[in-house]
Short mmCIF file of C-alpha atoms and ligand atoms in Angstrom, two decimals:
data_model
loop_
_atom_site.label_atom_id
_atom_site.label_comp_id
_atom_site.label_asym_id
_atom_site.label_seq_id
_atom_site.Cartn_x
_atom_site.Cartn_y
_atom_site.Cartn_z
CA MET A 58 228.77 56.46 119.17
CA LYS A 59 228.04 54.07 116.56
CA GLU A 60 228.20 51.41 119.12
CA GLN A 61 225.71 53.12 121.17
CA GLU A 62 223.26 53.54 118.85
CA ASN A 63 223.31 49.79 117.81
CA SER A 64 222.77 48.94 121.44
CA ARG A 65 219.73 51.18 121.50
CA GLY A 66 218.52 49.92 118.42
CA GLU A 67 218.80 46.41 119.98
CA GLN A 68 217.04 47.56 123.04
CA LEU A 69 214.15 49.00 121.20
CA ARG A 70 213.92 45.99 118.94
CA LYS A 71 213.89 43.58 121.97
CA ALA A 72 211.09 45.87 123.92
CA LEU A 73 208.74 46.78 121.03
CA SER A 74 209.28 44.16 118.05
CA TYR A 75 207.41 41.07 117.83
CA THR A 76 209.62 38.08 116.20
CA LYS A 77 208.73 34.80 115.93
CA LYS A 78 211.37 32.26 117.24
CA ASN A 79 211.82 28.54 116.51
CA GLY A 80 210.41 26.57 119.38
CA TYR A 81 213.86 24.49 119.45
CA ASP A 82 215.76 27.66 120.50
CA ARG A 83 213.11 27.93 123.48
CA VAL A 84 213.15 24.36 125.10
CA ASP A 85 215.23 22.52 127.37
CA ARG A 86 216.73 18.76 127.21
CA ALA A 87 213.92 17.73 129.73
CA GLU A 88 211.22 19.17 127.69
CA LEU A 89 212.65 17.57 124.31
CA GLU A 90 212.54 14.22 126.18
CA ALA A 91 208.94 14.87 127.27
CA MET A 92 208.16 15.74 123.47
CA ASP A 93 209.61 12.51 122.32
CA ALA A 94 207.66 10.40 124.92
CA TYR A 95 204.45 12.26 124.05
CA CYS A 96 204.96 11.51 120.41
CA THR A 97 205.44 7.91 120.98
CA GLY A 98 202.02 7.75 122.48
CA TYR A 99 200.58 9.72 119.66
CA LYS A 100 201.77 7.36 116.97
CA GLN A 101 200.30 4.62 118.76
CA PHE A 102 197.16 6.39 118.92
CA LEU A 103 197.20 6.94 114.98
CA ASP A 104 198.20 3.47 114.17
CA ALA A 105 195.08 2.21 116.44
CA GLY A 106 192.55 4.72 115.25
CA LYS A 107 192.16 4.84 111.44
CA THR A 108 188.24 5.63 111.51
CA GLU A 109 186.29 7.83 113.98
CA ARG A 110 184.73 4.51 115.47
CA GLU A 111 188.34 3.00 116.24
CA CYS A 112 189.50 6.46 117.79
CA VAL A 113 186.42 6.45 119.97
CA ASP A 114 187.27 2.81 121.01
CA ARG A 115 190.88 3.73 121.73
CA THR A 116 189.87 6.71 123.57
CA ILE A 117 187.45 4.75 125.95
CA ALA A 118 190.22 2.24 126.66
CA LEU A 119 192.59 4.96 127.53
CA ALA A 120 190.00 6.76 129.63
CA GLU A 121 188.86 3.86 131.75
CA ALA A 122 192.40 3.06 132.34
CA ALA A 123 193.10 6.74 133.54
CA GLY A 124 189.79 6.35 136.11
CA PHE A 125 187.09 7.81 133.90
CA ARG A 126 183.57 6.11 133.96
CA ALA A 127 180.62 5.82 131.62
CA TYR A 128 178.14 8.83 132.57
CA GLN A 129 174.37 7.84 133.13
CA ARG A 130 172.20 10.74 133.52
CA GLY A 131 171.31 11.48 137.02
CA MET A 132 174.52 9.89 138.28
CA ALA A 133 175.66 12.08 141.41
CA LEU A 134 178.78 14.14 140.50
CA LYS A 135 181.49 15.62 142.70
CA PRO A 136 184.64 17.65 142.24
CA GLY A 137 187.45 15.67 140.70
CA ASP A 138 185.00 13.00 138.90
CA LYS A 139 186.07 11.86 135.53
CA VAL A 140 183.40 10.82 133.29
CA TYR A 141 182.80 9.96 129.69
CA ARG A 142 180.03 9.46 127.29
CA ALA A 143 180.29 8.21 123.68
CA ASN A 144 177.82 9.16 120.96
CA ARG A 145 176.74 6.26 118.77
CA GLY A 146 180.36 5.01 118.71
CA LYS A 147 181.58 7.81 116.62
CA ALA A 148 181.95 10.61 118.75
CA VAL A 149 182.91 10.76 122.44
CA MET A 150 182.86 13.47 125.36
CA LEU A 151 185.08 13.43 128.48
CA ALA A 152 184.56 15.68 131.55
CA VAL A 153 186.47 16.26 134.89
CA LEU A 154 184.38 18.00 137.36
CA GLY A 155 186.04 21.13 138.82
CA ARG A 156 186.07 22.52 142.21
CA ARG A 157 183.69 25.44 141.00
CA GLY A 158 180.13 24.96 140.25
CA LEU A 159 179.13 24.58 136.45
CA ASP A 160 177.29 27.97 136.82
CA GLN A 161 180.93 29.51 136.52
CA GLY A 162 181.29 27.80 133.18
CA VAL A 163 183.70 25.09 131.77
CA ASN A 164 186.88 25.02 129.62
CA ILE A 165 186.16 22.72 126.42
CA ALA A 166 188.74 21.47 124.05
CA ALA A 167 186.78 20.33 120.73
CA ALA A 168 188.55 18.21 118.15
CA HIS A 169 187.37 16.15 115.25
CA ILE A 170 188.49 12.20 114.70
CA ASP A 171 187.05 11.83 111.10
CA SER A 172 189.54 12.19 108.28
CA PRO A 173 189.42 12.34 104.59
CA ARG A 174 189.01 8.84 102.94
CA LEU A 175 187.37 6.66 100.32
CA ASP A 176 183.98 5.37 101.62
CA LEU A 177 182.45 2.42 99.92
CA LYS A 178 179.17 2.99 98.05
CA GLN A 179 176.14 0.99 99.35
CA ASN A 180 176.27 -1.45 96.08
CA PRO A 181 180.17 -1.55 95.73
CA LEU A 182 181.23 -4.87 94.46
CA TYR A 183 181.65 -5.53 90.81
CA GLU A 184 183.56 -7.45 88.03
CA ALA A 185 185.04 -5.93 85.09
CA ASP A 186 186.98 -8.03 82.62
CA GLU A 187 187.84 -10.80 85.27
CA LEU A 188 189.05 -8.25 88.02
CA ALA A 189 186.86 -7.42 90.94
CA PHE A 190 186.39 -3.92 92.28
CA LEU A 191 184.65 -1.74 95.05
CA LYS A 192 182.94 1.59 93.95
CA THR A 193 183.93 4.33 96.33
CA HIS A 194 182.53 7.73 97.19
CA TYR A 195 185.10 10.14 98.70
CA TYR A 196 184.72 11.49 102.19
CA GLY A 197 185.78 14.91 102.88
CA GLY A 198 187.87 17.33 100.68
CA LEU A 199 190.72 15.37 98.94
CA ARG A 200 192.73 15.43 95.90
CA LYS A 201 191.99 12.58 93.80
CA TYR A 202 195.12 12.01 92.08
CA GLN A 203 196.84 11.45 95.60
CA TRP A 204 194.72 8.34 96.36
CA VAL A 205 195.82 6.43 93.53
CA THR A 206 198.44 3.63 93.39
CA ILE A 207 199.07 3.77 97.33
CA PRO A 208 198.36 1.05 99.64
CA LEU A 209 194.96 0.76 101.21
CA GLU A 210 193.14 -0.70 104.24
CA LEU A 211 189.67 -1.38 104.66
CA HIS A 212 188.01 -0.51 107.98
CA GLY A 213 184.43 -0.40 109.29
CA VAL A 214 181.29 -2.20 110.02
CA VAL A 215 178.79 -4.25 108.27
CA ALA A 216 175.30 -4.07 110.12
CA LEU A 217 173.14 -6.90 109.67
CA LYS A 218 169.24 -7.01 109.74
CA SER A 219 169.56 -9.18 112.82
CA GLY A 220 170.92 -6.34 114.95
CA GLN A 221 174.45 -7.73 114.92
CA VAL A 222 177.40 -5.55 113.75
CA VAL A 223 180.29 -7.23 112.24
CA ARG A 224 183.69 -5.28 112.38
CA VAL A 225 186.04 -5.17 109.60
CA SER A 226 189.85 -4.26 109.53
CA VAL A 227 191.95 -5.55 106.73
CA GLY A 228 195.40 -4.32 106.23
CA ASN A 229 196.13 -3.29 109.69
CA GLY A 230 197.10 -6.82 111.09
CA GLU A 231 200.35 -8.82 110.65
CA GLY A 232 200.38 -10.51 107.09
CA ASP A 233 197.10 -8.86 106.13
CA PRO A 234 196.57 -8.25 102.28
CA LEU A 235 196.22 -4.48 101.20
CA PHE A 236 194.24 -2.78 98.43
CA THR A 237 194.81 -0.30 95.69
CA VAL A 238 193.38 2.18 93.23
CA ASP A 239 195.30 1.90 90.01
CA ASP A 240 196.44 4.43 87.60
CA LEU A 241 197.48 5.02 83.88
CA LEU A 242 201.08 4.00 82.89
CA PRO A 243 203.02 7.01 81.75
CA HIS A 244 203.50 5.37 78.09
CA LEU A 245 199.73 5.56 77.97
CA GLY A 246 199.03 8.64 80.00
CA ALA A 247 199.71 11.41 77.36
CA GLU A 248 196.08 12.62 77.14
CA GLN A 249 195.58 12.31 80.82
CA SER A 250 198.53 14.26 81.66
CA ARG A 251 197.24 17.32 79.54
CA LYS A 252 194.17 17.47 81.87
CA PRO A 253 194.08 19.75 84.97
CA LEU A 254 194.92 18.09 88.04
CA GLY A 255 191.70 18.16 89.37
CA GLU A 256 189.93 16.60 86.47
CA ALA A 257 192.86 14.00 85.61
CA ILE A 258 191.22 11.27 88.05
CA PRO A 259 187.61 11.37 88.01
CA ALA A 260 185.84 10.44 91.26
CA GLU A 261 184.18 7.39 89.56
CA SER A 262 187.52 6.03 88.70
CA LEU A 263 188.42 5.82 92.30
CA ASN A 264 187.61 1.92 92.29
CA ILE A 265 189.38 -0.35 94.45
CA LEU A 266 191.02 -3.48 93.25
CA VAL A 267 190.16 -6.45 95.52
CA GLY A 268 190.73 -9.81 93.69
CA SER A 269 191.37 -11.31 90.15
CA ARG A 270 191.06 -15.22 91.03
CA PRO A 271 188.11 -16.83 89.31
CA LEU A 272 185.91 -19.44 91.11
CA ALA A 273 187.22 -22.78 89.97
CA ASP A 274 185.10 -25.36 87.89
CA ASP A 275 182.33 -22.94 87.12
CA GLU A 276 180.92 -21.87 83.53
CA GLY A 277 178.81 -18.74 85.00
CA SER A 278 179.29 -15.06 84.76
CA ASP A 279 181.21 -12.89 87.22
CA ARG A 280 183.28 -15.66 88.72
CA VAL A 281 185.88 -13.40 90.53
CA LYS A 282 183.04 -11.41 92.11
CA LEU A 283 181.64 -14.76 93.29
CA SER A 284 184.77 -15.91 94.65
CA ILE A 285 185.29 -12.65 96.58
CA LEU A 286 181.61 -13.08 97.97
CA GLU A 287 182.39 -16.60 99.02
CA LEU A 288 185.46 -15.29 100.86
CA LEU A 289 183.63 -12.52 102.66
CA ASN A 290 180.92 -14.97 103.59
CA ARG A 291 183.36 -17.29 104.81
CA LYS A 292 185.21 -14.64 107.20
CA TYR A 293 182.45 -12.37 108.07
CA GLY A 294 179.08 -14.30 107.71
CA ILE A 295 177.75 -11.68 105.04
CA VAL A 296 176.21 -11.77 101.65
CA GLU A 297 176.25 -9.08 98.89
CA GLU A 298 172.64 -7.18 100.26
CA ASP A 299 174.55 -6.91 103.41
CA PHE A 300 176.80 -4.07 101.72
CA ILE A 301 173.65 -1.81 101.97
CA SER A 302 173.81 -1.38 105.64
CA ALA A 303 177.65 -1.03 105.92
CA GLU A 304 180.27 1.78 106.65
CA LEU A 305 183.48 0.62 105.08
CA SER A 306 186.32 3.04 104.45
CA ALA A 307 189.39 2.56 102.42
CA VAL A 308 192.12 4.50 104.23
CA PRO A 309 196.08 4.75 103.52
CA ALA A 310 198.05 1.95 104.79
CA PHE A 311 200.75 3.87 106.08
CA ARG A 312 202.01 3.42 109.76
CA ALA A 313 202.71 6.79 111.51
CA SER A 314 206.52 7.23 111.30
CA ASP A 315 209.09 9.73 112.33
CA VAL A 316 210.22 11.43 109.29
CA GLY A 317 213.56 13.27 108.70
CA PHE A 318 217.28 12.24 109.46
CA ASP A 319 216.74 14.17 112.69
CA ARG A 320 213.33 12.66 113.31
CA SER A 321 211.82 15.90 114.11
CA LEU A 322 208.64 15.09 112.03
CA ILE A 323 205.85 12.59 111.99
CA GLY A 324 204.25 11.63 108.81
CA ALA A 325 200.97 9.66 108.89
CA TYR A 326 197.51 9.33 107.62
CA GLY A 327 194.98 11.39 109.72
CA HIS A 328 196.94 14.20 111.53
CA ASP A 329 193.73 16.18 110.79
CA ASP A 330 192.40 16.18 113.31
CA ARG A 331 193.55 13.32 115.40
CA VAL A 332 196.89 15.25 116.18
CA CYS A 333 194.55 17.82 118.16
CA ALA A 334 192.17 15.02 119.33
CA TYR A 335 195.15 13.00 121.06
CA ALA A 336 196.49 16.59 122.42
CA SER A 337 193.05 17.33 124.00
CA LEU A 338 192.76 13.63 125.20
CA ALA A 339 196.03 13.11 126.55
CA ALA A 340 195.62 16.68 128.50
CA ILE A 341 192.21 15.57 130.00
CA LEU A 342 193.58 12.26 130.93
CA GLN A 343 196.51 13.90 133.09
CA LEU A 344 194.06 16.34 134.76
CA ASN A 345 193.29 16.07 138.46
CA ASP A 346 191.11 18.38 140.69
CA PRO A 347 190.72 21.54 138.29
CA GLU A 348 189.58 24.77 139.25
CA ARG A 349 186.92 24.74 136.32
CA THR A 350 185.35 21.83 134.66
CA ALA A 351 187.23 20.39 131.83
CA VAL A 352 185.27 19.01 128.84
CA CYS A 353 186.93 17.32 125.79
CA MET A 354 184.94 16.72 122.69
CA LEU A 355 185.84 14.65 120.00
CA ALA A 356 183.45 15.13 116.97
CA ASP A 357 182.78 13.14 113.77
CA LYS A 358 181.67 14.45 110.59
CA GLU A 359 183.79 17.88 110.77
CA GLU A 360 184.90 16.95 107.26
CA ILE A 361 181.69 17.34 105.71
CA GLY A 362 180.51 20.24 107.39
CA SER A 363 179.93 19.08 111.30
CA GLU A 364 176.49 17.55 109.95
CA GLY A 365 174.51 14.59 111.06
CA VAL A 366 173.68 13.03 114.66
CA THR A 367 177.42 12.60 115.36
CA GLY A 368 178.75 15.91 114.00
CA MET A 369 179.51 18.99 116.22
CA LYS A 370 176.08 20.50 115.08
CA SER A 371 174.27 17.68 116.83
CA ALA A 372 172.48 18.08 120.18
CA ALA A 373 174.22 15.21 121.70
CA PHE A 374 176.95 17.67 123.16
CA ASP A 375 174.23 19.73 124.65
CA THR A 376 172.47 16.84 126.01
CA PHE A 377 175.69 15.84 127.85
CA MET A 378 176.39 19.02 129.05
CA GLU A 379 172.64 19.60 130.25
CA ASP A 380 172.92 16.22 132.17
CA LEU A 381 176.01 17.44 133.64
CA CYS A 382 174.42 20.96 134.60
CA GLN A 383 171.33 19.22 135.92
CA SER A 384 173.09 17.25 138.51
CA GLN A 385 174.01 20.95 140.13
CA ASN A 386 170.57 22.39 139.08
CA VAL A 387 172.42 24.98 136.93
CA PRO A 388 170.61 26.10 133.40
CA LEU A 389 172.63 24.56 130.46
CA ARG A 390 172.43 28.38 129.02
CA ALA A 391 174.12 29.79 132.07
CA CYS A 392 176.87 27.39 131.92
CA TYR A 393 177.57 28.12 128.37
CA GLU A 394 177.67 31.70 128.55
CA ARG A 395 180.52 31.72 130.96
CA SER A 396 182.50 28.91 129.28
CA PHE A 397 185.59 28.69 126.92
CA CYS A 398 186.16 26.45 123.88
CA LEU A 399 189.55 25.79 122.03
CA SER A 400 188.35 24.51 118.65
CA ALA A 401 191.46 22.28 118.56
CA ASP A 402 192.02 21.78 114.74
CA VAL A 403 194.87 21.85 112.58
CA THR A 404 195.94 24.84 110.23
CA ALA A 405 198.13 25.01 107.38
CA ALA A 406 201.89 25.01 107.82
CA TYR A 407 203.94 27.34 105.42
CA ASP A 408 205.35 25.31 102.76
CA PRO A 409 208.35 27.06 101.01
CA ASN A 410 207.72 24.52 97.90
CA PHE A 411 204.57 26.45 97.39
CA ALA A 412 205.34 30.01 98.65
CA GLU A 413 202.85 31.46 96.38
CA VAL A 414 199.86 30.38 98.09
CA TYR A 415 200.99 31.57 101.64
CA GLU A 416 201.31 35.05 103.04
CA LYS A 417 204.56 34.25 105.28
CA ARG A 418 203.98 36.99 107.71
CA ASN A 419 200.63 35.57 108.99
CA SER A 420 201.14 31.71 108.32
CA ALA A 421 202.07 29.08 110.94
CA LEU A 422 205.73 27.71 110.56
CA VAL A 423 206.64 24.36 111.56
CA ASN A 424 208.37 24.26 114.89
CA CYS A 425 207.15 27.53 115.98
CA GLY A 426 204.32 25.96 118.12
CA MET A 427 200.64 25.74 118.56
CA GLY A 428 199.12 28.02 115.84
CA LEU A 429 196.00 30.17 116.96
CA CYS A 430 193.30 31.35 114.36
CA LYS A 431 191.53 34.46 115.22
CA TYR A 432 189.35 33.39 112.19
CA THR A 433 189.10 30.86 109.76
CA GLY A 434 186.55 30.91 106.63
CA ALA A 435 187.06 31.82 103.03
CA ARG A 436 186.93 35.22 101.12
CA GLY A 437 185.75 38.12 103.59
CA LYS A 438 186.17 35.70 106.44
CA SER A 439 182.77 33.99 105.36
CA GLY A 440 182.13 31.15 107.63
CA ALA A 441 184.50 32.10 110.51
CA SER A 442 183.30 32.66 113.86
CA ASP A 443 186.04 35.40 114.18
CA ALA A 444 187.09 35.44 117.85
CA SER A 445 186.99 38.87 119.92
CA ALA A 446 190.47 40.73 120.54
CA GLU A 447 189.62 40.13 124.24
CA LEU A 448 189.40 36.49 123.78
CA VAL A 449 192.86 36.09 121.78
CA ALA A 450 194.33 38.19 124.79
CA TYR A 451 192.84 35.90 127.40
CA VAL A 452 194.45 32.93 125.44
CA ARG A 453 197.98 34.51 125.02
CA GLY A 454 198.11 35.06 128.73
CA VAL A 455 197.21 31.80 129.64
CA LEU A 456 199.54 30.01 127.10
CA ASP A 457 202.34 32.36 127.91
CA ARG A 458 202.08 31.67 131.89
CA ALA A 459 202.28 28.20 131.08
CA ASP A 460 205.61 28.53 129.04
CA VAL A 461 203.69 27.01 125.73
CA VAL A 462 205.22 28.08 122.26
CA TRP A 463 202.61 29.43 120.13
CA GLN A 464 202.21 31.46 116.84
CA MET A 465 199.36 33.06 115.07
CA ALA A 466 198.13 31.18 112.02
CA GLU A 467 196.22 32.03 108.89
CA LEU A 468 195.16 29.66 106.23
CA GLY A 469 197.13 30.86 103.35
CA LYS A 470 196.69 34.15 101.35
CA VAL A 471 193.42 35.90 101.46
CA ASP A 472 191.16 34.53 98.46
CA ALA A 473 193.55 31.76 97.85
CA GLY A 474 191.15 29.50 99.30
CA GLY A 475 189.70 28.75 102.65
CA GLY A 476 188.63 26.46 105.33
CA GLY A 477 186.23 25.85 108.56
CA THR A 478 186.08 23.90 111.92
CA VAL A 479 183.94 23.34 114.61
CA ALA A 480 184.39 26.75 115.87
CA MET A 481 181.38 28.43 114.62
CA PHE A 482 179.04 25.82 115.86
CA MET A 483 180.51 26.34 119.41
CA ALA A 484 180.18 30.03 119.27
CA GLU A 485 176.54 29.67 117.85
CA ARG A 486 175.84 28.12 121.50
CA ASN A 487 177.14 31.29 123.02
CA ILE A 488 180.43 29.88 124.10
CA ASP A 489 183.50 31.97 123.53
CA THR A 490 185.53 30.11 120.99
CA LEU A 491 188.99 30.41 119.55
CA ASP A 492 190.60 28.13 117.05
CA ALA A 493 193.97 26.77 117.58
CA GLY A 494 196.07 23.67 116.52
CA VAL A 495 198.86 22.05 114.99
CA PRO A 496 200.46 23.37 111.56
CA VAL A 497 200.18 20.51 109.00
CA LEU A 498 202.27 20.00 105.88
CA SER A 499 200.28 18.36 102.87
CA MET A 500 196.92 18.49 104.75
CA HIS A 501 194.25 16.10 103.49
CA SER A 502 196.75 14.04 101.82
CA PRO A 503 197.17 10.24 102.50
CA PHE A 504 200.60 11.05 104.35
CA GLU A 505 200.38 14.39 106.13
CA THR A 506 203.39 15.75 108.19
CA VAL A 507 203.54 17.58 111.51
CA GLY A 508 206.44 18.79 113.43
CA LYS A 509 206.70 16.84 116.86
CA LEU A 510 207.40 20.15 118.82
CA ASP A 511 204.14 21.56 117.37
CA CYS A 512 202.11 18.32 118.47
CA TYR A 513 203.85 18.68 122.07
CA MET A 514 203.10 22.44 122.45
CA THR A 515 199.32 21.88 121.43
CA PHE A 516 199.06 19.37 124.13
CA LYS A 517 200.81 21.72 126.62
CA GLY A 518 198.46 24.54 125.29
CA VAL A 519 195.26 22.49 125.80
CA LYS A 520 196.26 21.48 129.18
CA ALA A 521 196.99 25.06 129.94
CA ILE A 522 193.30 25.87 128.82
CA TYR A 523 191.83 23.17 130.77
CA GLU A 524 193.56 24.20 134.15
CA ALA A 525 192.78 27.84 133.39
CA LYS A 526 190.90 29.58 136.24
MN1 MN B 201 190.16 19.68 110.67
MN1 MN B 202 190.30 18.75 107.26
#
């Protein structure tokens, strides 16, 4: 009798209860091999792209190798055609034309390729007590204490009045010097240690150390700074005033690396959101002859609110889509209202070391797959696009049919904080949009961590969305 009851309970449990399973218990050896190969490509993408500009360059190189060509307005298009358009070198859109017309809508994956970092100010270089520094203005939400005493690289461009744009990349090359922001020694840090974490490192103290050797045979002032300017002039042909029209960013100098004895994780700078950007890109590069047109949008400026001409609010996306639509005489609005967008952005992974800020039942766990977020936002879902039940059901179906390991995700406890994505800007366009992405540990830190299985499942999930009919 007892035994029968147990088996009835088990049957009911299986039939009625929802339990989240570790993805490693759901994949076979072949899939694990595919996962490892995919993650190797992802790590290369990370090392090649530490700013949005570098990500765009790398994306175009990969796209052209996969048969994509730059789309010019008015170009005739037929099903199966693969095109891309870059927006000012900082955002990029790719499309594979479907067998069905654009009046039937498109399947979009939208991710972002900008990440938190220390931007240089427009008059950055100064000397203090015979040390040379660069003033910074942080970009995106970062915890300032994490950015001191780590190795930094310098990436970006200096635009000259002549129209010439000089590219700068120091720290990524073999034998390159690195940079750093210094911090107090514990011996003298007693007072600083008593300050709240958010106040211990003021933004104006995030000054990057760039030199100490004074100009020889000179009696004047600022000899270290002058010596640095001479080096920069020799290497890049620039003078101090040219910093005014430069975009230079200090980013962590870490290479993307496997983490853990079992190599199941990847540590790197910029998983948010290059992990979803790469998934969206890799999936569209493999796409051939889809039923519906697939569009991959890699946006800039998400970390500062999707503002600006290269952010998701920019009409550059609408212009690209309208150009595609015009080639089939389809009104853009008719295309949008039948389209679907996966807002592919990372979510917070449940961290047992900080369990107090999570609500475990509704948090994404590492290795449980791509995390779907019905809503993001803060407090009472403020700033969320809050996808409909019908839309979540649609995505569940698509992912399950494609054997994707996925889970639901919510960013921490209610009222513990919050965050946003590009989802609401897609939804404003009258495009049905759902957030989904890779769960990340230590998000927005210089060295974020993700699970390889979740990276691969997000790629599989985006591919299933592109291929959905
Ligand atoms: Mn993000
Ligand atoms: Mn972010």
